Amino acid sequence: MTGFPLLTDGDVYSQFDYEQVVDAMRDAVAERAAGTLEAPPRWRVPAGEGDLVFTAGAATGSTNAAGFRVYETHGTGDDHTELVAVFDATTGAFEGLVAGHAVGGLRTGGIGGVAIDALARPDAETLGILGTGFQARAQVGAACAARDFDAVAVYSPTAESRASFAEILGGAVEPPVRAADDPEPVVREADALVCATNSEEPVFDPDWLEPGTHVTTIGPRFEDAHELPLEVVERADAIATDSLPQVDAYDRPYIASGADRDRMVELAAVLEDPDLGRRRADDLTLFCSVGLAGTEVVLGKRFLERFA
C-alpha cells in the first residue's frame, strides 16, 4: 500500500469546513435521487466479543466514488475504530484510506444539514439541540452551514456539558449559542429541533412543540427504545429518512411502523419533489437519520482530494 494516502482525524479536522461537508452530502443525496448511488443496508460480521460492521456504496455519477466503511463494536462510547476505503467508481483504482471517527460523524451531520434545509420552514430562525456529544456538534455545525439561523439553544442534563458545548460551538458557528437549564424552552423556541442523545426514553414532551417545527432524530429510534416521543411520529405531516432500505433492515420494530412507515419517504425524493416534504408553514416535519450507505465514501473522497 506504499504510496497510497492515509488520512487521520487530525488531517480531516485541519482541512474541513461544514460548508464542504454539506455540499458533499447534498451531492450524494442528489445521486441517490438520480439512481446513481447504490446504498445497501449495513451488515455485521461476528468477531469475538463484538462485530465488524460494514457500510458500502458506490456513487457512479459525477461523484465517481465507491468503497466501504468498517467499524468494530468491541469498545464503548467513542472508542470504536473506523476505516473508510475509497476507490474510483469507474476504473476501480484504489484512491486512499481515512482512519478515525471524523468522516462517519461529519457525514451524519452533513445529511442532517441537508434535511433541515429541505424540511424546515424557509423563515426558521432558531435551532434547538438536545444533546451535547460529538454528533450534536456535527449537527449544529452542518445545520448552520445549510441555513442562516439567528440563534442556537442547547440542553443536556449535565450543566458542565451544555456550558462547554455552548462555548465551543459559539466560536465555530455564526449565530450565538445559548445553554439552557431546562429542555422545555429549547423545544418551544425551536423552529428546527435536533435530538442527538443516547437516551432510550423520550427526551421532551411532544406538547412543547409549536406548529411548523421541524424535528430530526439521530439517537435511539426503536419502538422499545427511542429518544423521540412516539406521538411526534403520529403527528408528523411529513416523515423522511435518508435510507428506506436501512429502516426495513433493522431487526427491531422501528418507530415509524405500519401506516407511518407507508408514508415515510427518502430525503432524496424530497429534494426532487419538495411537495413530498413540507407543504404548509404549520406542518410538523420529521427526519429520521439512519445512515445512508456510501456517503462516508463520498465525503472521504472529498478529503482525499484536498490532500492530493
C-alpha positions in Angstrom: 0.0 0.0 0.0 3.1 2.2 -0.1 2.3 5.5 -1.9 -1.5 5.5 -1.2 -2.7 8.3 1.0 -3.9 7.6 4.6 -5.7 10.4 6.4 -6.3 10.6 10.1 -8.8 12.6 12.1 -6.1 15.2 12.6 -5.8 15.6 8.8 -9.6 15.9 8.4 -10.0 18.4 11.1 -7.1 20.5 9.8 -8.8 20.9 6.4 -12.6 20.5 6.8 -15.4 23.1 6.9 -19.1 22.4 7.3 -20.0 24.0 4.0 -17.8 21.4 2.3 -19.4 18.6 4.3 -23.0 19.8 3.5 -22.1 20.2 -0.2 -20.7 16.7 -0.4 -23.8 15.2 1.3 -26.1 17.2 -0.9 -24.3 15.8 -4.0 -24.6 12.3 -2.5 -28.3 12.7 -1.9 -28.8 14.1 -5.4 -27.1 11.0 -6.7 -29.5 8.9 -4.7 -32.4 10.7 -6.3 -30.9 10.2 -9.7 -30.4 6.5 -9.1 -26.6 6.6 -9.3 -25.9 6.0 -5.6 -26.0 2.3 -4.7 -26.6 2.2 -0.9 -27.5 -1.3 0.6 -28.2 -1.7 4.3 -25.2 -2.2 6.6 -24.2 -5.7 7.6 -22.4 -7.3 10.6 -19.7 -9.9 10.9 -19.4 -11.6 14.3 -15.9 -11.1 15.6 -15.1 -12.4 19.1 -16.7 -10.1 21.7 -18.1 -7.7 19.2 -18.9 -7.3 15.5 -17.3 -5.8 12.4 -20.0 -3.5 10.8 -19.7 -2.6 7.1 -21.4 0.0 5.1 -20.6 0.0 1.4 -21.8 2.1 -1.6 -21.0 3.5 -5.0 -21.8 6.9 -6.4 -21.4 6.3 -10.1 -22.5 9.7 -11.3 -20.4 12.9 -11.2 -19.0 12.0 -7.7 -17.4 8.8 -9.1 -16.6 7.2 -5.7 -17.0 3.7 -4.5 -15.9 1.9 -1.3 -16.8 1.0 2.2 -16.6 1.9 5.8 -15.9 -0.6 8.6 -16.0 -0.2 12.3 -15.9 -2.5 15.3 -18.3 -2.7 18.2 -16.0 -4.2 20.8 -15.4 -0.9 22.7 -17.8 1.6 24.2 -18.7 5.2 23.5 -16.2 6.8 21.1 -13.7 4.0 21.5 -14.6 2.3 18.2 -12.1 2.1 15.4 -13.3 3.2 11.9 -11.8 2.9 8.5 -13.1 4.3 5.1 -11.7 2.9 1.9 -12.2 4.9 -1.3 -12.0 3.6 -4.9 -12.6 5.2 -8.3 -16.1 4.0 -9.3 -15.3 3.9 -13.0 -11.9 2.2 -13.0 -11.8 0.5 -9.6 -8.5 2.2 -8.9 -7.8 2.5 -5.1 -7.6 6.1 -4.0 -6.9 6.0 -0.3 -7.9 5.4 3.2 -9.3 7.6 6.0 -8.9 6.3 9.6 -10.8 7.6 12.6 -14.2 8.9 13.7 -14.4 12.2 11.8 -15.8 11.1 8.5 -18.5 8.9 9.9 -19.8 11.6 12.3 -19.4 14.5 9.8 -21.3 12.7 7.1 -24.3 12.2 9.5 -24.1 15.8 10.5 -24.0 16.8 6.8 -27.0 14.7 5.9 -28.8 16.3 8.8 -28.0 19.8 7.5 -29.4 18.8 4.1 -32.5 17.5 5.7 -33.1 20.7 7.8 -32.6 22.8 4.6 -35.2 20.7 2.8 -37.8 20.3 5.5 -37.6 23.3 7.9 -39.7 26.4 7.2 -37.9 29.0 5.0 -38.2 31.5 7.8 -36.8 29.2 10.5 -34.7 31.4 12.9 -33.9 29.3 16.0 -32.2 25.9 16.1 -32.7 23.8 19.1 -30.4 20.9 20.1 -30.9 18.2 22.8 -27.6 16.5 23.4 -24.0 17.7 23.6 -21.9 14.9 22.2 -19.8 14.7 19.0 -22.8 14.1 16.8 -24.7 17.1 18.4 -21.8 19.3 17.4 -21.7 18.0 13.9 -25.5 18.5 13.5 -25.3 22.1 14.7 -22.3 22.9 12.5 -23.9 21.5 9.4 -27.3 23.0 10.1 -25.8 26.4 10.5 -23.9 25.9 7.2 -27.1 24.9 5.4 -29.3 27.7 6.9 -28.8 31.2 8.3 -30.2 30.7 11.8 -30.3 33.6 14.2 -29.8 31.6 17.4 -29.0 28.2 18.7 -30.2 26.8 22.0 -28.9 23.7 23.6 -29.9 21.5 26.5 -28.4 18.3 28.1 -28.8 17.0 31.7 -25.3 18.0 32.7 -24.7 21.7 33.3 -21.0 21.5 32.6 -21.5 19.7 29.3 -24.1 22.2 27.9 -22.0 25.1 29.0 -18.9 23.7 27.4 -20.9 22.9 24.2 -22.2 26.5 24.0 -18.7 27.9 24.5 -17.1 25.6 21.8 -19.9 25.9 19.2 -20.2 29.7 19.9 -16.8 30.1 18.3 -17.5 27.7 15.4 -20.8 28.9 14.0 -22.2 32.3 13.2 -25.4 32.5 15.4 -25.0 32.9 19.2 -25.3 29.6 21.1 -27.2 29.6 24.4 -27.1 26.8 27.0 -30.5 26.3 28.7 -31.0 24.7 32.1 -34.4 23.1 31.1 -35.3 21.4 27.8 -38.8 22.9 27.6 -37.8 26.4 26.4 -35.3 24.9 23.9 -38.1 22.8 22.4 -40.7 25.6 22.5 -38.5 28.1 20.8 -37.0 25.9 18.2 -38.1 26.2 14.6 -35.8 23.2 13.9 -35.1 20.8 16.7 -32.4 18.1 16.7 -32.4 15.2 19.1 -28.9 13.8 19.3 -28.8 11.8 22.5 -28.2 8.3 23.7 -31.4 8.2 25.7 -33.8 5.2 25.2 -36.6 7.2 26.7 -38.3 10.3 25.2 -36.2 13.5 26.0 -39.1 16.0 25.6 -42.8 16.4 26.0 -44.5 16.5 22.5 -46.9 19.2 23.7 -43.9 21.6 23.8 -43.7 21.5 20.0 -45.0 24.6 18.3 -46.9 24.2 14.9 -44.5 24.4 12.0 -41.5 22.9 13.8 -39.1 20.5 12.0 -37.7 17.7 14.2 -34.6 15.5 13.5 -33.9 12.3 15.5 -30.3 10.9 15.5 -30.3 8.7 18.6 -32.2 5.5 19.5 -35.3 5.2 17.3 -37.0 1.8 18.0 -40.4 1.2 19.5 -38.8 -0.3 22.6 -36.0 2.3 22.9 -36.5 5.8 21.5 -35.4 9.4 22.3 -38.3 10.8 20.3 -41.8 10.7 21.7 -43.8 8.3 19.5 -46.6 10.9 19.4 -44.3 13.0 17.2 -44.3 10.3 14.6 -48.1 10.1 14.6 -48.5 13.8 14.5 -45.9 14.5 11.7 -47.3 15.8 8.5 -44.3 14.5 6.6 -41.7 11.8 7.6 -38.4 11.4 5.8 -35.3 9.3 6.2 -32.0 9.0 4.4 -32.4 5.3 3.7 -35.6 3.3 3.5 -33.7 0.0 2.9 -31.8 0.6 6.2 -35.1 1.3 8.0 -36.5 -2.0 6.7 -33.4 -4.0 7.5 -33.5 -3.4 11.3 -34.2 -6.5 13.4 -36.2 -4.4 15.9 -39.5 -2.6 15.3 -38.8 0.9 14.1 -40.6 4.0 15.5 -42.3 4.5 12.1 -44.3 1.3 11.5 -47.5 0.4 9.8 -49.2 3.4 8.2 -46.4 5.7 9.4 -43.8 3.6 7.6 -46.0 3.6 4.5 -45.9 7.3 4.3 -42.2 7.7 5.0 -40.2 8.9 2.0 -36.5 9.2 1.3 -34.8 12.6 1.7 -33.6 12.2 -1.9 -37.2 12.1 -3.1 -37.9 15.3 -1.1 -35.1 17.1 -2.9 -36.6 16.1 -6.2 -40.2 16.9 -5.2 -40.5 19.3 -2.3 -44.2 18.6 -2.0 -43.3 15.2 -0.5 -41.9 17.2 2.5 -43.2 20.4 3.9 -46.3 21.8 2.2 -47.6 24.3 4.7 -46.0 26.7 7.2 -47.6 24.9 10.2 -46.7 21.4 9.1 -44.7 19.3 11.6 -41.9 17.6 9.7 -39.7 14.7 10.9 -36.4 13.4 9.7 -35.2 10.0 10.9 -31.5 9.7 10.4 -30.4 6.1 10.0 -27.3 6.3 7.8 -27.2 6.4 4.0 -24.5 3.9 2.9 -21.9 5.3 0.5 -22.0 8.8 2.0 -18.8 8.2 4.0 -17.1 7.2 0.8 -18.3 10.4 -0.9 -17.0 12.5 1.9 -13.8 10.6 2.3 -13.1 11.2 -1.4 -13.5 15.0 -0.9 -11.0 15.0 1.9 -8.5 12.8 -0.1 -8.8 15.3 -3.0 -7.8 18.1 -0.7 -4.6 16.3 0.1 -3.9 15.2 -3.4 
